[in-house]
mmCIF file with all atom_site columns, C-alpha atoms in Angstrom:
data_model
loop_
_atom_site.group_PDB
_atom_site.id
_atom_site.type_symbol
_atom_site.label_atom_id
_atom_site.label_alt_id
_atom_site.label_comp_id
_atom_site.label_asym_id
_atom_site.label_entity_id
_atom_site.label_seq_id
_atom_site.pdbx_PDB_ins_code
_atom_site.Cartn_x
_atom_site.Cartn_y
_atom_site.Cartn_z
_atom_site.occupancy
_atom_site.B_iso_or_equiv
_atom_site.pdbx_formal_charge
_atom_site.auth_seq_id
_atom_site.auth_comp_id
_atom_site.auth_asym_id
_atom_site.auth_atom_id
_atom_site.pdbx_PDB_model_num
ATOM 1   C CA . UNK A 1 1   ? -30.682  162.287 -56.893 1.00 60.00 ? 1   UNK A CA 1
ATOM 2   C CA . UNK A 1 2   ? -31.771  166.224 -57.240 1.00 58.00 ? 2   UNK A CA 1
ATOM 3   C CA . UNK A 1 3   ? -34.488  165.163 -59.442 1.00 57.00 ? 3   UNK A CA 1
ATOM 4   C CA . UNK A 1 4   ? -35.793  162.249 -57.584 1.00 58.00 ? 4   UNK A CA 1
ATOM 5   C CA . UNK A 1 5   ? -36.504  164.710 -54.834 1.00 58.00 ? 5   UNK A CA 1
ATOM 6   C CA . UNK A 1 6   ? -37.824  167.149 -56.455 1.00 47.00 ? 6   UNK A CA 1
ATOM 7   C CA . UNK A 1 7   ? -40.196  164.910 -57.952 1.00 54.00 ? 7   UNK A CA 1
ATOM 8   C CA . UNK A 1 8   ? -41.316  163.901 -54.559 1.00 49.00 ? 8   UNK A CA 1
ATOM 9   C CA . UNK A 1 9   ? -41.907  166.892 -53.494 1.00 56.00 ? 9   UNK A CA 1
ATOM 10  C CA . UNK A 1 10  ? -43.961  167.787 -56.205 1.00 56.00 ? 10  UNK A CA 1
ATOM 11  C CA . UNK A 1 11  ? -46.060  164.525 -56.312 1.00 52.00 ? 11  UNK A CA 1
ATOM 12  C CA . UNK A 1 12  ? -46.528  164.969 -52.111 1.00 53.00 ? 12  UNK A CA 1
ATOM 13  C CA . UNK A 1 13  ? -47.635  168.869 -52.712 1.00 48.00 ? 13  UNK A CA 1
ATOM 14  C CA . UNK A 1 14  ? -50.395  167.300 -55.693 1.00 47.00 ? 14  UNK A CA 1
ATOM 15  C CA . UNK A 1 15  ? -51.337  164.473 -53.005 1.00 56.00 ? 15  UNK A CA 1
ATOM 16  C CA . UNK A 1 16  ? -52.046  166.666 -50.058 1.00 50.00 ? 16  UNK A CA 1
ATOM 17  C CA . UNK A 1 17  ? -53.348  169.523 -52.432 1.00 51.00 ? 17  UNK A CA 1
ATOM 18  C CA . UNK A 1 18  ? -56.295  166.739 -53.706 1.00 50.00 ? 18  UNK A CA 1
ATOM 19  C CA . UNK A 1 19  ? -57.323  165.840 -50.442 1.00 46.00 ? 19  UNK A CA 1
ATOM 20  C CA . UNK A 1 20  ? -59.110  168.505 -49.664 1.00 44.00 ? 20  UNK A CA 1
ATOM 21  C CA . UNK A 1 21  ? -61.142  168.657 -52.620 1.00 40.00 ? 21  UNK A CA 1
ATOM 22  C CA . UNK A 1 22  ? -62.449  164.771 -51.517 1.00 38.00 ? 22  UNK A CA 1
ATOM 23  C CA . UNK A 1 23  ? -63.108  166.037 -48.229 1.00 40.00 ? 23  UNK A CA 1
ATOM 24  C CA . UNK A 1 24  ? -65.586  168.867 -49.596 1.00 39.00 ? 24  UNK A CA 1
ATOM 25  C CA . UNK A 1 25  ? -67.359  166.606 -51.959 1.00 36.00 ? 25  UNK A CA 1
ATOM 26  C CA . UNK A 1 26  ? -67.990  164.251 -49.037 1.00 35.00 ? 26  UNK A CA 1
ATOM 27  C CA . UNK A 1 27  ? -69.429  167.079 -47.194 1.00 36.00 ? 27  UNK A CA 1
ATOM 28  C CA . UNK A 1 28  ? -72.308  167.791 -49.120 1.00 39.00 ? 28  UNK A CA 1
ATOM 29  C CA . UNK A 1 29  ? -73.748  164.209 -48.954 1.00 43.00 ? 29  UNK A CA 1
ATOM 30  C CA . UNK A 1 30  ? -72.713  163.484 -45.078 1.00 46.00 ? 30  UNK A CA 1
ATOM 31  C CA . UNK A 1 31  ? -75.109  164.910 -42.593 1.00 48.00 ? 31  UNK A CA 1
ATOM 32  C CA . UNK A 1 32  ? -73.677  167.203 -40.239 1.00 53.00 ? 32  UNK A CA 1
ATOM 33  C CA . UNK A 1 33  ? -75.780  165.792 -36.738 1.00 52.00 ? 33  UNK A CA 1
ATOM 34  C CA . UNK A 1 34  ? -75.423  168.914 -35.077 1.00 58.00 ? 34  UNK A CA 1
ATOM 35  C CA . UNK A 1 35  ? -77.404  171.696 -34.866 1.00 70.00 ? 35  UNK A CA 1
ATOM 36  C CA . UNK A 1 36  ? -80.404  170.480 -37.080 1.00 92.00 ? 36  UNK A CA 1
ATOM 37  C CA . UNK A 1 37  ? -84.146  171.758 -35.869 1.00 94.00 ? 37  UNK A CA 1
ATOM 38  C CA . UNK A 1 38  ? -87.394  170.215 -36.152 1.00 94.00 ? 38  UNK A CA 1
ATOM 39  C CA . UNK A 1 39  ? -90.115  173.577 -36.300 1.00 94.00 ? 39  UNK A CA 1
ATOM 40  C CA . UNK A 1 40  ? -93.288  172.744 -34.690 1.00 94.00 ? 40  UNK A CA 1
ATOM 41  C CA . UNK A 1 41  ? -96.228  175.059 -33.610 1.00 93.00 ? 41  UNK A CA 1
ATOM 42  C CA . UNK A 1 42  ? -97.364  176.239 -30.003 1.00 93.00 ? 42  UNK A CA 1
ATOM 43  C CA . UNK A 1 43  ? -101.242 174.737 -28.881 1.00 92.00 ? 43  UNK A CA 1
ATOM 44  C CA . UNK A 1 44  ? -102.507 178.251 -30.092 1.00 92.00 ? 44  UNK A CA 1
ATOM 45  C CA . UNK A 1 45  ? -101.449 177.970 -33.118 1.00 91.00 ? 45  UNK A CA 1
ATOM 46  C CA . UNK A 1 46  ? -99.550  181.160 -32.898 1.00 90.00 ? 46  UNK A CA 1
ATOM 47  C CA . UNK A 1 47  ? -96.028  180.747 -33.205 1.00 91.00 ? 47  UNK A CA 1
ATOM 48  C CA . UNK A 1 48  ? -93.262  178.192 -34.657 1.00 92.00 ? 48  UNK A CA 1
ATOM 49  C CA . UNK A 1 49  ? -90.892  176.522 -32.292 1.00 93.00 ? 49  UNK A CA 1
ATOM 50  C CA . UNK A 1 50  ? -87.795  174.804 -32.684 1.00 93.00 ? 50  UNK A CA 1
ATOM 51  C CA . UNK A 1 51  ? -86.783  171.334 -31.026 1.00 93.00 ? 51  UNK A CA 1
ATOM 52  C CA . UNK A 1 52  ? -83.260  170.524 -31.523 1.00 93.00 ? 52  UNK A CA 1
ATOM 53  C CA . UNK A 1 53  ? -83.188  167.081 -33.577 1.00 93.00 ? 53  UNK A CA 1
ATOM 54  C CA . UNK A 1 54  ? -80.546  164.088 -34.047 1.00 92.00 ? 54  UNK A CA 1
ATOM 55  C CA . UNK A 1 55  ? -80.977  162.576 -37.178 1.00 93.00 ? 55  UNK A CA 1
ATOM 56  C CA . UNK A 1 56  ? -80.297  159.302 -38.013 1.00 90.00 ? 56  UNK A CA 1
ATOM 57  C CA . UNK A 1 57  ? -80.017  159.200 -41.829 1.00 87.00 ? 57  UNK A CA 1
ATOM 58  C CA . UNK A 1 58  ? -76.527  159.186 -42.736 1.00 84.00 ? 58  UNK A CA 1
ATOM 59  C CA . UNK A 1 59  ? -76.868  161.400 -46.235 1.00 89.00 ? 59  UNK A CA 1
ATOM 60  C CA . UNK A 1 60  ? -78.981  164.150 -46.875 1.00 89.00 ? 60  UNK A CA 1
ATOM 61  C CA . UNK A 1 61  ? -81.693  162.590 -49.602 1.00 90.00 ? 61  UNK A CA 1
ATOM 62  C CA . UNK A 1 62  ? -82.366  160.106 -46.551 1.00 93.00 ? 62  UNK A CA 1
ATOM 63  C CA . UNK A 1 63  ? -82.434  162.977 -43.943 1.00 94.00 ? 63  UNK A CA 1
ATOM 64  C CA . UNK A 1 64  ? -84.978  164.592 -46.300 1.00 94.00 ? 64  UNK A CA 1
ATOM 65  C CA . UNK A 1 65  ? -87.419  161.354 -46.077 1.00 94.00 ? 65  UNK A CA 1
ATOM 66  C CA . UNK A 1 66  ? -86.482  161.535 -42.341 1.00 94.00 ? 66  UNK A CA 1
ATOM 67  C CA . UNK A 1 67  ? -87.872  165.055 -41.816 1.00 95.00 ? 67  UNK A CA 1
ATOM 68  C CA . UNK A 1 68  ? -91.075  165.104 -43.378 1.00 94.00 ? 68  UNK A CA 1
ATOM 69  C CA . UNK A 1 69  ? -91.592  162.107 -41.431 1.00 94.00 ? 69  UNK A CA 1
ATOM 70  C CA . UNK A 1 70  ? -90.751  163.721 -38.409 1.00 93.00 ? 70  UNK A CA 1
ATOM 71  C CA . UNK A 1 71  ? -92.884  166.850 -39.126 1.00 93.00 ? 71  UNK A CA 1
ATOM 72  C CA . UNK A 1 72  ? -96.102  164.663 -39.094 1.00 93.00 ? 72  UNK A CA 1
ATOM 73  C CA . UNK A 1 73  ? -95.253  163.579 -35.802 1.00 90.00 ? 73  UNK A CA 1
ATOM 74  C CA . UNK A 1 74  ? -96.257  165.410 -32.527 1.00 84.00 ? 74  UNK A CA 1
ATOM 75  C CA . UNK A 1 75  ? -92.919  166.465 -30.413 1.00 83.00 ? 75  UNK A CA 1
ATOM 76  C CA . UNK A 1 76  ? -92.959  164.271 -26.462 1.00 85.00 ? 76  UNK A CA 1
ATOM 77  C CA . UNK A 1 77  ? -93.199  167.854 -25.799 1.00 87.00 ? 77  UNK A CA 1
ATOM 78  C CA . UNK A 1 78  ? -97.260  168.242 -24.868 1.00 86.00 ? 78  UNK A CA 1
ATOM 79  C CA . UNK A 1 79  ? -96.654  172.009 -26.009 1.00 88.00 ? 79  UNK A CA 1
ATOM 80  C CA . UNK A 1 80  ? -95.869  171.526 -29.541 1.00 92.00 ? 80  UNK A CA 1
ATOM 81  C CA . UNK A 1 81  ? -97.590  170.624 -32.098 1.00 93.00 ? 81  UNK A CA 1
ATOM 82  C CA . UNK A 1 82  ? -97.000  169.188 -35.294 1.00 93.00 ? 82  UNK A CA 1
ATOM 83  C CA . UNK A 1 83  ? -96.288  171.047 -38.261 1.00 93.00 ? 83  UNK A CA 1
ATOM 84  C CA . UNK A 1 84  ? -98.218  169.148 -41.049 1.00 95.00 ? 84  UNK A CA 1
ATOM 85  C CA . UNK A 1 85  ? -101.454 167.686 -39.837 1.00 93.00 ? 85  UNK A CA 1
ATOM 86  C CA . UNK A 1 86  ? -102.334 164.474 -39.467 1.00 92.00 ? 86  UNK A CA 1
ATOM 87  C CA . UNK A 1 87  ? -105.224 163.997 -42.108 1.00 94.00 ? 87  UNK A CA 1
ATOM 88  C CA . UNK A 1 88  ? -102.572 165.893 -45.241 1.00 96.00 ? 88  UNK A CA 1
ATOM 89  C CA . UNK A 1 89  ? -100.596 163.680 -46.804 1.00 96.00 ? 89  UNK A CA 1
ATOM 90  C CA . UNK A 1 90  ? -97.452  164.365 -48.697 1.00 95.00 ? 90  UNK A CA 1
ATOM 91  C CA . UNK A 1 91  ? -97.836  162.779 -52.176 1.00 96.00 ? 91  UNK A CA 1
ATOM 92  C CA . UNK A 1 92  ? -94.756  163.201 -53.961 1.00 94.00 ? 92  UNK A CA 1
ATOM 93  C CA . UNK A 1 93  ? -91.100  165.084 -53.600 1.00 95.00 ? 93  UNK A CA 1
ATOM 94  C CA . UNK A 1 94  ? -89.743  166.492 -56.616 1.00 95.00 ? 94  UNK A CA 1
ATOM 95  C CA . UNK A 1 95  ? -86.380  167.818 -56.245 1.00 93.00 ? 95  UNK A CA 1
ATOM 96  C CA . UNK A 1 96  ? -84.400  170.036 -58.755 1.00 90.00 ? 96  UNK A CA 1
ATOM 97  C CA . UNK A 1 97  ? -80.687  169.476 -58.360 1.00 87.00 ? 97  UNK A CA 1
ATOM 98  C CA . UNK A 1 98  ? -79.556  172.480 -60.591 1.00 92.00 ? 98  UNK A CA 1
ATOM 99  C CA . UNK A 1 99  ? -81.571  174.899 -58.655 1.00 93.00 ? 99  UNK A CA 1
ATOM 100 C CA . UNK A 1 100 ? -81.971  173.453 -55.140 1.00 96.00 ? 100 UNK A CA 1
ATOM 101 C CA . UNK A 1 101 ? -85.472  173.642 -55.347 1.00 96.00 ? 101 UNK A CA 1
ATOM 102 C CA . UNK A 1 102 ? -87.665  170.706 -53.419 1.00 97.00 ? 102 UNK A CA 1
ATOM 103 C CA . UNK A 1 103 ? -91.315  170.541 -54.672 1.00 97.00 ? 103 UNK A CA 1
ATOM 104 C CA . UNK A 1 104 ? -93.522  169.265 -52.257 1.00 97.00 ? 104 UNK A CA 1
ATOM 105 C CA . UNK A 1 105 ? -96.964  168.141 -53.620 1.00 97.00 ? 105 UNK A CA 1
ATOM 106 C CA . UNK A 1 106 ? -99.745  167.657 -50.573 1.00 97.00 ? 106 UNK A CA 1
ATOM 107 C CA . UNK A 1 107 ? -102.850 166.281 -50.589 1.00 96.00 ? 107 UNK A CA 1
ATOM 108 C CA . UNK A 1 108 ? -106.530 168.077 -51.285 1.00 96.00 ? 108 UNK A CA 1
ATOM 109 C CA . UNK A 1 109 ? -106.672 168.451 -47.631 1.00 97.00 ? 109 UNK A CA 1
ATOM 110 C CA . UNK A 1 110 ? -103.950 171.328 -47.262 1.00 96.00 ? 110 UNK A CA 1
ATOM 111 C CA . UNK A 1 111 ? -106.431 173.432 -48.328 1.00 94.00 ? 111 UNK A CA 1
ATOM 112 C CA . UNK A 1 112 ? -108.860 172.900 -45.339 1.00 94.00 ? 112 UNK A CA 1
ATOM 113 C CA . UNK A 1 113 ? -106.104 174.346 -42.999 1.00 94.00 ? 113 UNK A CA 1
ATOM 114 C CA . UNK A 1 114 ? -106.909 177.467 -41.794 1.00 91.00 ? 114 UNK A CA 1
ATOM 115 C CA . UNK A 1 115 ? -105.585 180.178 -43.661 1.00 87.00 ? 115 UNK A CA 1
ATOM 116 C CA . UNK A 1 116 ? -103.525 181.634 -40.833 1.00 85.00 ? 116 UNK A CA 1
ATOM 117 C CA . UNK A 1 117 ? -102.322 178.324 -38.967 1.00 92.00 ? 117 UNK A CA 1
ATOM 118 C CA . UNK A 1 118 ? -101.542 177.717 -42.975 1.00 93.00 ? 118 UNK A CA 1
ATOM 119 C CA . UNK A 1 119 ? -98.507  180.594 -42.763 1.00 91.00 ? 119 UNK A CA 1
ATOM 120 C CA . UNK A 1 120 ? -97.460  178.400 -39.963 1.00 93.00 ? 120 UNK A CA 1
ATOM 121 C CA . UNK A 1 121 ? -97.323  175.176 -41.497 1.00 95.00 ? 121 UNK A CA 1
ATOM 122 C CA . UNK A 1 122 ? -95.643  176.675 -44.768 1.00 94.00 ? 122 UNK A CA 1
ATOM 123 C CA . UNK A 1 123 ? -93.164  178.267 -42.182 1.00 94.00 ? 123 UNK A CA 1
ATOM 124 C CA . UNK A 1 124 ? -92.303  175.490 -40.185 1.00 95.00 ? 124 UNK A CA 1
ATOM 125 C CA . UNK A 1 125 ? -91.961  172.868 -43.458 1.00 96.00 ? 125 UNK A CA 1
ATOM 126 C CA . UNK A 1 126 ? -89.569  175.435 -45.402 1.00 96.00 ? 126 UNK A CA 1
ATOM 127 C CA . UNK A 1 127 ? -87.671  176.099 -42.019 1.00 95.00 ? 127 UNK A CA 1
ATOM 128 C CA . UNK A 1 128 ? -87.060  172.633 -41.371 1.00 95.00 ? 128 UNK A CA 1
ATOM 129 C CA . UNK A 1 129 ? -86.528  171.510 -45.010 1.00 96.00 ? 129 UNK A CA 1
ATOM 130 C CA . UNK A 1 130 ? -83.482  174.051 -45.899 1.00 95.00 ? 130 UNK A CA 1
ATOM 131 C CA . UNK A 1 131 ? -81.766  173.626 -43.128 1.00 95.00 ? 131 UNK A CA 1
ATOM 132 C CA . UNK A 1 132 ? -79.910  170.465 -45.838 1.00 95.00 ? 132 UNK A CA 1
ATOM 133 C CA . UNK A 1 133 ? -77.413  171.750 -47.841 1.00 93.00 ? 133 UNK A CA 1
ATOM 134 C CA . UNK A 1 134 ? -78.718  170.469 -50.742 1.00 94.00 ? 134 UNK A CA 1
ATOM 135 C CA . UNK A 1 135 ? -82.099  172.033 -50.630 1.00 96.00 ? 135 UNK A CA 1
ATOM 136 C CA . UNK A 1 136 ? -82.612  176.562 -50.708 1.00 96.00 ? 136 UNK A CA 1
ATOM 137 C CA . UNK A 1 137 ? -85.882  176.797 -51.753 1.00 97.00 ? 137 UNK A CA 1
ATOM 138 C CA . UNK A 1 138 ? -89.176  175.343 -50.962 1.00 97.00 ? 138 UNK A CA 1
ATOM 139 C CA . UNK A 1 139 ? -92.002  175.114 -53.680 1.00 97.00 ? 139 UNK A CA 1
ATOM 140 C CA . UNK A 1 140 ? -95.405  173.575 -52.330 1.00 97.00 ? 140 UNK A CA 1
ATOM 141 C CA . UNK A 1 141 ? -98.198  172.105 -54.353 1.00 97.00 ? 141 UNK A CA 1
ATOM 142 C CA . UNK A 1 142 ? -101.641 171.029 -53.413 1.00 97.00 ? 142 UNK A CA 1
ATOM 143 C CA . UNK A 1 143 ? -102.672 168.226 -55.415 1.00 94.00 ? 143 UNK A CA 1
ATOM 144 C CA . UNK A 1 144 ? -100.840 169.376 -59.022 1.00 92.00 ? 144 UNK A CA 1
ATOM 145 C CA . UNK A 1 145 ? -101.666 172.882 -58.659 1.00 95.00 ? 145 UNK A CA 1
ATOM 146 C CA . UNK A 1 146 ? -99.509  175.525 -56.805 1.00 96.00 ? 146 UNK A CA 1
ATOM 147 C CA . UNK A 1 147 ? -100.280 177.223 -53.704 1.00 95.00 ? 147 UNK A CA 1
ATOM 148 C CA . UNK A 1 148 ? -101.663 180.331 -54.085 1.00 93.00 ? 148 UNK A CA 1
ATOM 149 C CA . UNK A 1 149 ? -102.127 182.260 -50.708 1.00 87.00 ? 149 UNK A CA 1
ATOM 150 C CA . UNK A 1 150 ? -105.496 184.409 -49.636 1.00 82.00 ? 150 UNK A CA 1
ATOM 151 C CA . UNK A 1 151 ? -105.116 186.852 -52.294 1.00 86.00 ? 151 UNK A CA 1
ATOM 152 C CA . UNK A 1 152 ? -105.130 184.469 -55.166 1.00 89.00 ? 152 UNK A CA 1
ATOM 153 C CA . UNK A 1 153 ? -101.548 184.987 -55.599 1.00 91.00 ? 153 UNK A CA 1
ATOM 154 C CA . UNK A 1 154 ? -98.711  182.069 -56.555 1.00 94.00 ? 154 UNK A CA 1
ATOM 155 C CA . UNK A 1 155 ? -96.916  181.550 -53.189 1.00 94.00 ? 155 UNK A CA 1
ATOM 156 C CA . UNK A 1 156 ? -93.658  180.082 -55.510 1.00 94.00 ? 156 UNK A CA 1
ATOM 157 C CA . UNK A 1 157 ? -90.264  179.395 -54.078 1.00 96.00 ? 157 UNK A CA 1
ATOM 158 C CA . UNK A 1 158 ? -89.868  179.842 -50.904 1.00 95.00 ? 158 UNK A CA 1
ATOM 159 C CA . UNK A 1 159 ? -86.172  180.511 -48.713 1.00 94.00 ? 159 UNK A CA 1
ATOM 160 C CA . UNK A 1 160 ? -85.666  180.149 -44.959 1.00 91.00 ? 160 UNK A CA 1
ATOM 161 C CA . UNK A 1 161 ? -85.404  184.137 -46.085 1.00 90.00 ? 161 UNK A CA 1
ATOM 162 C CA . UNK A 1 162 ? -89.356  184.092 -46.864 1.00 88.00 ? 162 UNK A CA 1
ATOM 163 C CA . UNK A 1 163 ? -90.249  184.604 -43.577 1.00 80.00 ? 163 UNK A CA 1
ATOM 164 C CA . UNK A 1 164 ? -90.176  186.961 -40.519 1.00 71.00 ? 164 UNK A CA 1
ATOM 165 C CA . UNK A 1 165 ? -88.415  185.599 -37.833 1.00 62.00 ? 165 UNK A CA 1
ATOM 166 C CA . UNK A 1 166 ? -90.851  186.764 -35.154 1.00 49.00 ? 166 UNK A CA 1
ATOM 167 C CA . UNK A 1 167 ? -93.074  183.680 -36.003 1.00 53.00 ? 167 UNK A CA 1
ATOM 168 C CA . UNK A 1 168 ? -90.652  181.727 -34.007 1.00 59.00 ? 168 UNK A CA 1
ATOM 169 C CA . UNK A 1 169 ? -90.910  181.835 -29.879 1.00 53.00 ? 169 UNK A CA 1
ATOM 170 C CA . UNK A 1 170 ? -93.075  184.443 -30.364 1.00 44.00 ? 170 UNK A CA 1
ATOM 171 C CA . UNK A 1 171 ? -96.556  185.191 -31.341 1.00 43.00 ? 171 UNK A CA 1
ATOM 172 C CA . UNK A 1 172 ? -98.084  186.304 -34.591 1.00 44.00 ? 172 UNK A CA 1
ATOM 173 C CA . UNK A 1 173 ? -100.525 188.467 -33.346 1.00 42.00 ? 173 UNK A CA 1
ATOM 174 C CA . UNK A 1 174 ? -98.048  190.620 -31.239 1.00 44.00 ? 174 UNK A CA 1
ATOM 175 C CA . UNK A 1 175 ? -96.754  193.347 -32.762 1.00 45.00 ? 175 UNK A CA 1
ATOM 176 C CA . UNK A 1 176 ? -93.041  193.972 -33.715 1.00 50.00 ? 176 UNK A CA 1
ATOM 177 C CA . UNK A 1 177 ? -91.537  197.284 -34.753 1.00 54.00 ? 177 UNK A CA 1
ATOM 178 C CA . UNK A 1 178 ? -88.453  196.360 -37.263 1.00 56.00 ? 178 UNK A CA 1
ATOM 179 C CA . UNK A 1 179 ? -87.072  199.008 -39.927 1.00 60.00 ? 179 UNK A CA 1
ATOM 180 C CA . UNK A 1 180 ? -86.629  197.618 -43.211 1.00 60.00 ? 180 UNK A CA 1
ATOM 181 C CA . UNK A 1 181 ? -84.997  199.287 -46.380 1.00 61.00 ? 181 UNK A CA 1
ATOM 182 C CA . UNK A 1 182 ? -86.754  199.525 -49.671 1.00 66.00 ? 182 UNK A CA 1
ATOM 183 C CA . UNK A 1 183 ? -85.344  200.035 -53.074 1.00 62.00 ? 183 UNK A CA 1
ATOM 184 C CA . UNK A 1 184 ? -87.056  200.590 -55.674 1.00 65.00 ? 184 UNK A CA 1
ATOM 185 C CA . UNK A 1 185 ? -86.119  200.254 -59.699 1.00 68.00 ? 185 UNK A CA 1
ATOM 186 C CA . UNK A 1 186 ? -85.957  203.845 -60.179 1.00 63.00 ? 186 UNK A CA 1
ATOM 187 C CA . UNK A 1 187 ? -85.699  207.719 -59.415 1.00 60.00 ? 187 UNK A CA 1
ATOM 188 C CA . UNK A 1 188 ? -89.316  208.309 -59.386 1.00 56.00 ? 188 UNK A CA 1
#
């Protein structure tokens, strides 16, 4: 009778201890509907705002679909506008599962967009994007090349980390004093 508990009790704790392993593996395909933002820019072209969003999709690889979408589309809000213009088209998502990267090929058009309402754009599509769980970085192509910014230089993966928060609510052009620390490789 001794045993026949015990064994119970062990086969309850190896029951209750599995569940919530399921529960976390749910997780990451279930969209949490709270909190999510869509980024959009002010009529000036000057700063990013956020407009709290409900999504419908019910898994993340649908939210993603649901999001660009909703990025093309001007907010009811006559102050916003929206973050990827109406005549660029996004061609193709490729998505990287190992590394979380999305890579988001645009049309030839991108590159009319001028170069500072550009920062914008880029700002408000990586913002948006990796707010999903399944997504940290942001890689965008124009056409099948990379986007290379002013300089000439790859742009490459971008994080929700790529960018200064002061593009959002407020304006580019106004200044903002922030200390930063810098390492560098070595002693010299």
């Amino acid at each position: 009778m001794m045993k026949r508990i015990f064994s119970f009790i062990i086969s309850m704790c190896l029951i209750f201890s599995m569940m919530p392993l399921s529960a976390c593996s749910k997780k990451n395909k279930d969209v949490d509907k709270r909190g999510m933002f869509i980024y959009y820019m002010d009529k000036q072209y000057t700063t990013l705002l956020a407009e709290e969003y409900i999504p419908s999709s019910n898994n993340e690889e649908d939210l993603l679909q649901e999001l660009i979408y909703e990025m093309k589309r001007n907010s009811s809000d006559v102050e916003k506008v929206c973050a990827i213009p109406e005549n660029v088209e996004v061609e193709k998502l490729d998505y990287n599962t190992k590394n979380k990267v999305l890579n988001v090929y645009f049309s030839n058009e991108y590159n009319n967009i001028d170069k500072s309402t550009e920062i914008l754009v880029r700002a408000a599509i990586v913002l948006t994007i990796t707010q999903l769980e399944m997504i940290s970085y942001v890689e965008i192509y124009v056409g099948d090349d990379a986007l290379h910014n002013a300089s000439g230089e790859r742009v490459g993966k971008m994080s929700e980390n790529s960018f200064a928060d002061n593009f959002i609510g407020s304006e580019i052009s106004g200044r903002t004093k922030r200390d930063f620390t810098i390492y560098y490789a070595n002693s010299d």
